Amino acid sequence: MEKLEHIGVAVKNIDQANKLFAALLGREHYKIEEVASEGVRTSFFEVSGVKIELLEATREDSPIAKFIEKRGEGIHHLAFEVKNMEEGIKEYQSKGFELINPVAKKGADNKRICFLHPKSTQGVLIELCEEIRS
């Protein structure tokens, strides 16, 4: 892992959460993006080189909707940057970590992503992310 890239926060209403976080952080979000394949709408803030990603479900069967139903709003995941996604996946598998998706997929903010299952990470959902290079 290279660095903490962002902290994902599950919210019921992204517009209300944007107002709250703008007041809290003293700055506006810099991007809103929908990831249809994941059933989520995201909004990003940046503070001292670390991003906060707000996540709102766009459909009832999305992972965010299920998370909020079980646990309520709050921290959903920690995302760490990796230099090479395929090598990162192999490394964490070889260390015994369970992967939710063993093949990287497109995520928000121009990233390829892969999740480590919370069962193998003390209950914390960990996202590996890599910048998509054109």
PDB file of C-alpha atoms in Angstrom:
ATOM      1  CA  MET A   1       0.000   0.000   0.000  1.00  0.00           C
ATOM      2  CA  GLU A   2       1.261   3.427  -0.889  1.00  0.00           C
ATOM      3  CA  LYS A   3      -0.976   5.753   1.112  1.00  0.00           C
ATOM      4  CA  LEU A   4      -4.465   6.291   2.474  1.00  0.00           C
ATOM      5  CA  GLU A   5      -6.272   7.513  -0.649  1.00  0.00           C
ATOM      6  CA  HIS A   6      -9.727   8.157   0.769  1.00  0.00           C
ATOM      7  CA  ILE A   7     -12.248   7.379   3.478  1.00  0.00           C
ATOM      8  CA  GLY A   8     -15.672   6.266   2.250  1.00  0.00           C
ATOM      9  CA  VAL A   9     -18.713   7.483   4.188  1.00  0.00           C
ATOM     10  CA  ALA A  10     -22.173   6.008   3.551  1.00  0.00           C
ATOM     11  CA  VAL A  11     -24.935   8.645   3.585  1.00  0.00           C
ATOM     12  CA  LYS A  12     -28.683   8.588   3.005  1.00  0.00           C
ATOM     13  CA  ASN A  13     -28.820  11.971   1.265  1.00  0.00           C
ATOM     14  CA  ILE A  14     -25.730  13.184  -0.569  1.00  0.00           C
ATOM     15  CA  ASP A  15     -27.019  16.754  -0.989  1.00  0.00           C
ATOM     16  CA  GLN A  16     -27.532  17.159   2.759  1.00  0.00           C
ATOM     17  CA  ALA A  17     -24.209  15.453   3.479  1.00  0.00           C
ATOM     18  CA  ASN A  18     -22.429  17.783   1.032  1.00  0.00           C
ATOM     19  CA  LYS A  19     -23.754  20.801   2.953  1.00  0.00           C
ATOM     20  CA  LEU A  20     -22.732  19.297   6.294  1.00  0.00           C
ATOM     21  CA  PHE A  21     -19.211  18.347   5.150  1.00  0.00           C
ATOM     22  CA  ALA A  22     -18.725  21.722   3.409  1.00  0.00           C
ATOM     23  CA  ALA A  23     -19.520  23.455   6.709  1.00  0.00           C
ATOM     24  CA  LEU A  24     -17.368  20.994   8.664  1.00  0.00           C
ATOM     25  CA  LEU A  25     -14.340  21.149   6.355  1.00  0.00           C
ATOM     26  CA  GLY A  26     -14.618  24.765   5.211  1.00  0.00           C
ATOM     27  CA  ARG A  27     -14.580  23.839   1.524  1.00  0.00           C
ATOM     28  CA  GLU A  28     -16.931  22.577  -1.174  1.00  0.00           C
ATOM     29  CA  HIS A  29     -16.867  19.134  -2.755  1.00  0.00           C
ATOM     30  CA  TYR A  30     -14.914  19.007  -6.004  1.00  0.00           C
ATOM     31  CA  LYS A  31     -16.796  16.289  -7.853  1.00  0.00           C
ATOM     32  CA  ILE A  32     -20.060  14.338  -7.937  1.00  0.00           C
ATOM     33  CA  GLU A  33     -20.081  11.123  -9.929  1.00  0.00           C
ATOM     34  CA  GLU A  34     -22.427   8.188 -10.396  1.00  0.00           C
ATOM     35  CA  VAL A  35     -21.117   4.633 -10.663  1.00  0.00           C
ATOM     36  CA  ALA A  36     -24.143   2.845 -12.112  1.00  0.00           C
ATOM     37  CA  SER A  37     -22.575  -0.623 -11.877  1.00  0.00           C
ATOM     38  CA  GLU A  38     -22.328  -0.224  -8.079  1.00  0.00           C
ATOM     39  CA  GLY A  39     -25.658   1.594  -7.641  1.00  0.00           C
ATOM     40  CA  VAL A  40     -23.986   4.584  -6.010  1.00  0.00           C
ATOM     41  CA  ARG A  41     -23.583   8.324  -6.375  1.00  0.00           C
ATOM     42  CA  THR A  42     -20.371   9.747  -4.941  1.00  0.00           C
ATOM     43  CA  SER A  43     -19.127  13.157  -3.880  1.00  0.00           C
ATOM     44  CA  PHE A  44     -15.513  13.974  -3.079  1.00  0.00           C
ATOM     45  CA  PHE A  45     -13.851  16.411  -0.699  1.00  0.00           C
ATOM     46  CA  GLU A  46     -10.089  16.729  -0.241  1.00  0.00           C
ATOM     47  CA  VAL A  47      -8.290  17.676   2.959  1.00  0.00           C
ATOM     48  CA  SER A  48      -4.493  17.651   3.270  1.00  0.00           C
ATOM     49  CA  GLY A  49      -4.065  15.154   0.440  1.00  0.00           C
ATOM     50  CA  VAL A  50      -6.686  12.683   1.720  1.00  0.00           C
ATOM     51  CA  LYS A  51     -10.108  12.460   0.124  1.00  0.00           C
ATOM     52  CA  ILE A  52     -13.456  11.900   1.783  1.00  0.00           C
ATOM     53  CA  GLU A  53     -15.872  10.068  -0.492  1.00  0.00           C
ATOM     54  CA  LEU A  54     -19.561  10.399   0.353  1.00  0.00           C
ATOM     55  CA  LEU A  55     -21.597   7.454  -0.971  1.00  0.00           C
ATOM     56  CA  GLU A  56     -25.351   7.527  -1.575  1.00  0.00           C
ATOM     57  CA  ALA A  57     -27.268   4.497  -2.860  1.00  0.00           C
ATOM     58  CA  THR A  58     -29.095   4.937  -6.161  1.00  0.00           C
ATOM     59  CA  ARG A  59     -30.996   1.668  -5.857  1.00  0.00           C
ATOM     60  CA  GLU A  60     -32.281  -0.469  -2.993  1.00  0.00           C
ATOM     61  CA  ASP A  61     -30.087  -3.501  -3.786  1.00  0.00           C
ATOM     62  CA  SER A  62     -26.790  -1.600  -3.829  1.00  0.00           C
ATOM     63  CA  PRO A  63     -24.035  -2.376  -1.301  1.00  0.00           C
ATOM     64  CA  ILE A  64     -24.444   1.118   0.211  1.00  0.00           C
ATOM     65  CA  ALA A  65     -28.199   0.702   0.694  1.00  0.00           C
ATOM     66  CA  LYS A  66     -27.592  -2.645   2.396  1.00  0.00           C
ATOM     67  CA  PHE A  67     -24.841  -1.152   4.577  1.00  0.00           C
ATOM     68  CA  ILE A  68     -27.055   1.736   5.740  1.00  0.00           C
ATOM     69  CA  GLU A  69     -29.950  -0.650   6.409  1.00  0.00           C
ATOM     70  CA  LYS A  70     -27.724  -2.814   8.658  1.00  0.00           C
ATOM     71  CA  ARG A  71     -25.456  -0.227  10.269  1.00  0.00           C
ATOM     72  CA  GLY A  72     -26.801   3.231   9.511  1.00  0.00           C
ATOM     73  CA  GLU A  73     -24.831   6.106   8.057  1.00  0.00           C
ATOM     74  CA  GLY A  74     -21.126   6.340   8.769  1.00  0.00           C
ATOM     75  CA  ILE A  75     -17.685   5.183   7.763  1.00  0.00           C
ATOM     76  CA  HIS A  76     -18.019   2.506   5.106  1.00  0.00           C
ATOM     77  CA  HIS A  77     -14.430   1.809   4.018  1.00  0.00           C
ATOM     78  CA  LEU A  78     -10.797   2.851   3.998  1.00  0.00           C
ATOM     79  CA  ALA A  79      -9.162   3.023   0.568  1.00  0.00           C
ATOM     80  CA  PHE A  80      -5.447   2.584   0.011  1.00  0.00           C
ATOM     81  CA  GLU A  81      -3.560   3.346  -3.172  1.00  0.00           C
ATOM     82  CA  VAL A  82      -1.530   0.567  -4.783  1.00  0.00           C
ATOM     83  CA  LYS A  83       1.020   0.990  -7.579  1.00  0.00           C
ATOM     84  CA  ASN A  84      -0.036  -2.129  -9.471  1.00  0.00           C
ATOM     85  CA  MET A  85      -3.496  -3.591  -8.882  1.00  0.00           C
ATOM     86  CA  GLU A  86      -2.773  -7.102 -10.156  1.00  0.00           C
ATOM     87  CA  GLU A  87       0.351  -7.383  -7.990  1.00  0.00           C
ATOM     88  CA  GLY A  88      -1.597  -5.986  -5.023  1.00  0.00           C
ATOM     89  CA  ILE A  89      -4.368  -8.540  -5.480  1.00  0.00           C
ATOM     90  CA  LYS A  90      -1.848 -11.398  -5.658  1.00  0.00           C
ATOM     91  CA  GLU A  91       0.036 -10.100  -2.626  1.00  0.00           C
ATOM     92  CA  TYR A  92      -3.036  -9.843  -0.390  1.00  0.00           C
ATOM     93  CA  GLN A  93      -4.396 -13.204  -1.551  1.00  0.00           C
ATOM     94  CA  SER A  94      -1.019 -14.816  -0.760  1.00  0.00           C
ATOM     95  CA  LYS A  95      -1.180 -13.314   2.741  1.00  0.00           C
ATOM     96  CA  GLY A  96      -4.555 -14.992   3.308  1.00  0.00           C
ATOM     97  CA  PHE A  97      -6.847 -11.995   2.878  1.00  0.00           C
ATOM     98  CA  GLU A  98     -10.253 -12.769   1.390  1.00  0.00           C
ATOM     99  CA  LEU A  99     -11.214 -10.677  -1.634  1.00  0.00           C
ATOM    100  CA  ILE A 100     -14.756  -9.583  -2.416  1.00  0.00           C
ATOM    101  CA  ASN A 101     -13.839  -9.086  -6.058  1.00  0.00           C
ATOM    102  CA  PRO A 102     -10.624 -10.874  -7.128  1.00  0.00           C
ATOM    103  CA  VAL A 103     -10.599  -8.968 -10.428  1.00  0.00           C
ATOM    104  CA  ALA A 104     -10.311  -5.171 -10.372  1.00  0.00           C
ATOM    105  CA  LYS A 105     -13.268  -3.156 -11.625  1.00  0.00           C
ATOM    106  CA  LYS A 106     -13.905   0.468 -12.531  1.00  0.00           C
ATOM    107  CA  GLY A 107     -14.763   2.695  -9.591  1.00  0.00           C
ATOM    108  CA  ALA A 108     -15.294   6.412  -9.065  1.00  0.00           C
ATOM    109  CA  ASP A 109     -12.699   9.163  -9.436  1.00  0.00           C
ATOM    110  CA  ASN A 110     -10.863   7.475 -12.344  1.00  0.00           C
ATOM    111  CA  LYS A 111      -9.825   4.460 -10.266  1.00  0.00           C
ATOM    112  CA  ARG A 112      -9.649   0.684 -10.643  1.00  0.00           C
ATOM    113  CA  ILE A 113     -10.771  -0.908  -7.381  1.00  0.00           C
ATOM    114  CA  CYS A 114     -10.789  -4.174  -5.458  1.00  0.00           C
ATOM    115  CA  PHE A 115     -12.161  -4.836  -1.963  1.00  0.00           C
ATOM    116  CA  LEU A 116     -10.757  -6.991   0.827  1.00  0.00           C
ATOM    117  CA  HIS A 117     -13.538  -8.691   2.775  1.00  0.00           C
ATOM    118  CA  PRO A 118     -14.048  -7.317   6.306  1.00  0.00           C
ATOM    119  CA  LYS A 119     -14.070 -10.901   7.635  1.00  0.00           C
ATOM    120  CA  SER A 120     -10.323 -10.971   6.994  1.00  0.00           C
ATOM    121  CA  THR A 121      -9.531  -7.393   8.120  1.00  0.00           C
ATOM    122  CA  GLN A 122     -10.926  -7.119  11.671  1.00  0.00           C
ATOM    123  CA  GLY A 123     -14.321  -5.957  10.406  1.00  0.00           C
ATOM    124  CA  VAL A 124     -13.013  -3.051   8.308  1.00  0.00           C
ATOM    125  CA  LEU A 125     -13.829  -2.976   4.587  1.00  0.00           C
ATOM    126  CA  ILE A 126     -10.567  -2.178   2.784  1.00  0.00           C
ATOM    127  CA  GLU A 127     -10.488  -0.925  -0.796  1.00  0.00           C
ATOM    128  CA  LEU A 128      -7.399  -1.126  -2.950  1.00  0.00           C
ATOM    129  CA  CYS A 129      -7.374   1.522  -5.655  1.00  0.00           C
ATOM    130  CA  GLU A 130      -5.179   2.384  -8.590  1.00  0.00           C
ATOM    131  CA  GLU A 131      -5.358   5.420 -10.902  1.00  0.00           C
ATOM    132  CA  ILE A 132      -6.514   4.477 -14.401  1.00  0.00           C
ATOM    133  CA  ARG A 133      -3.782   5.446 -16.837  1.00  0.00           C
ATOM    134  CA  SER A 134      -4.833   6.153 -20.409  1.00  0.00           C
TER     135      SER A 134
END
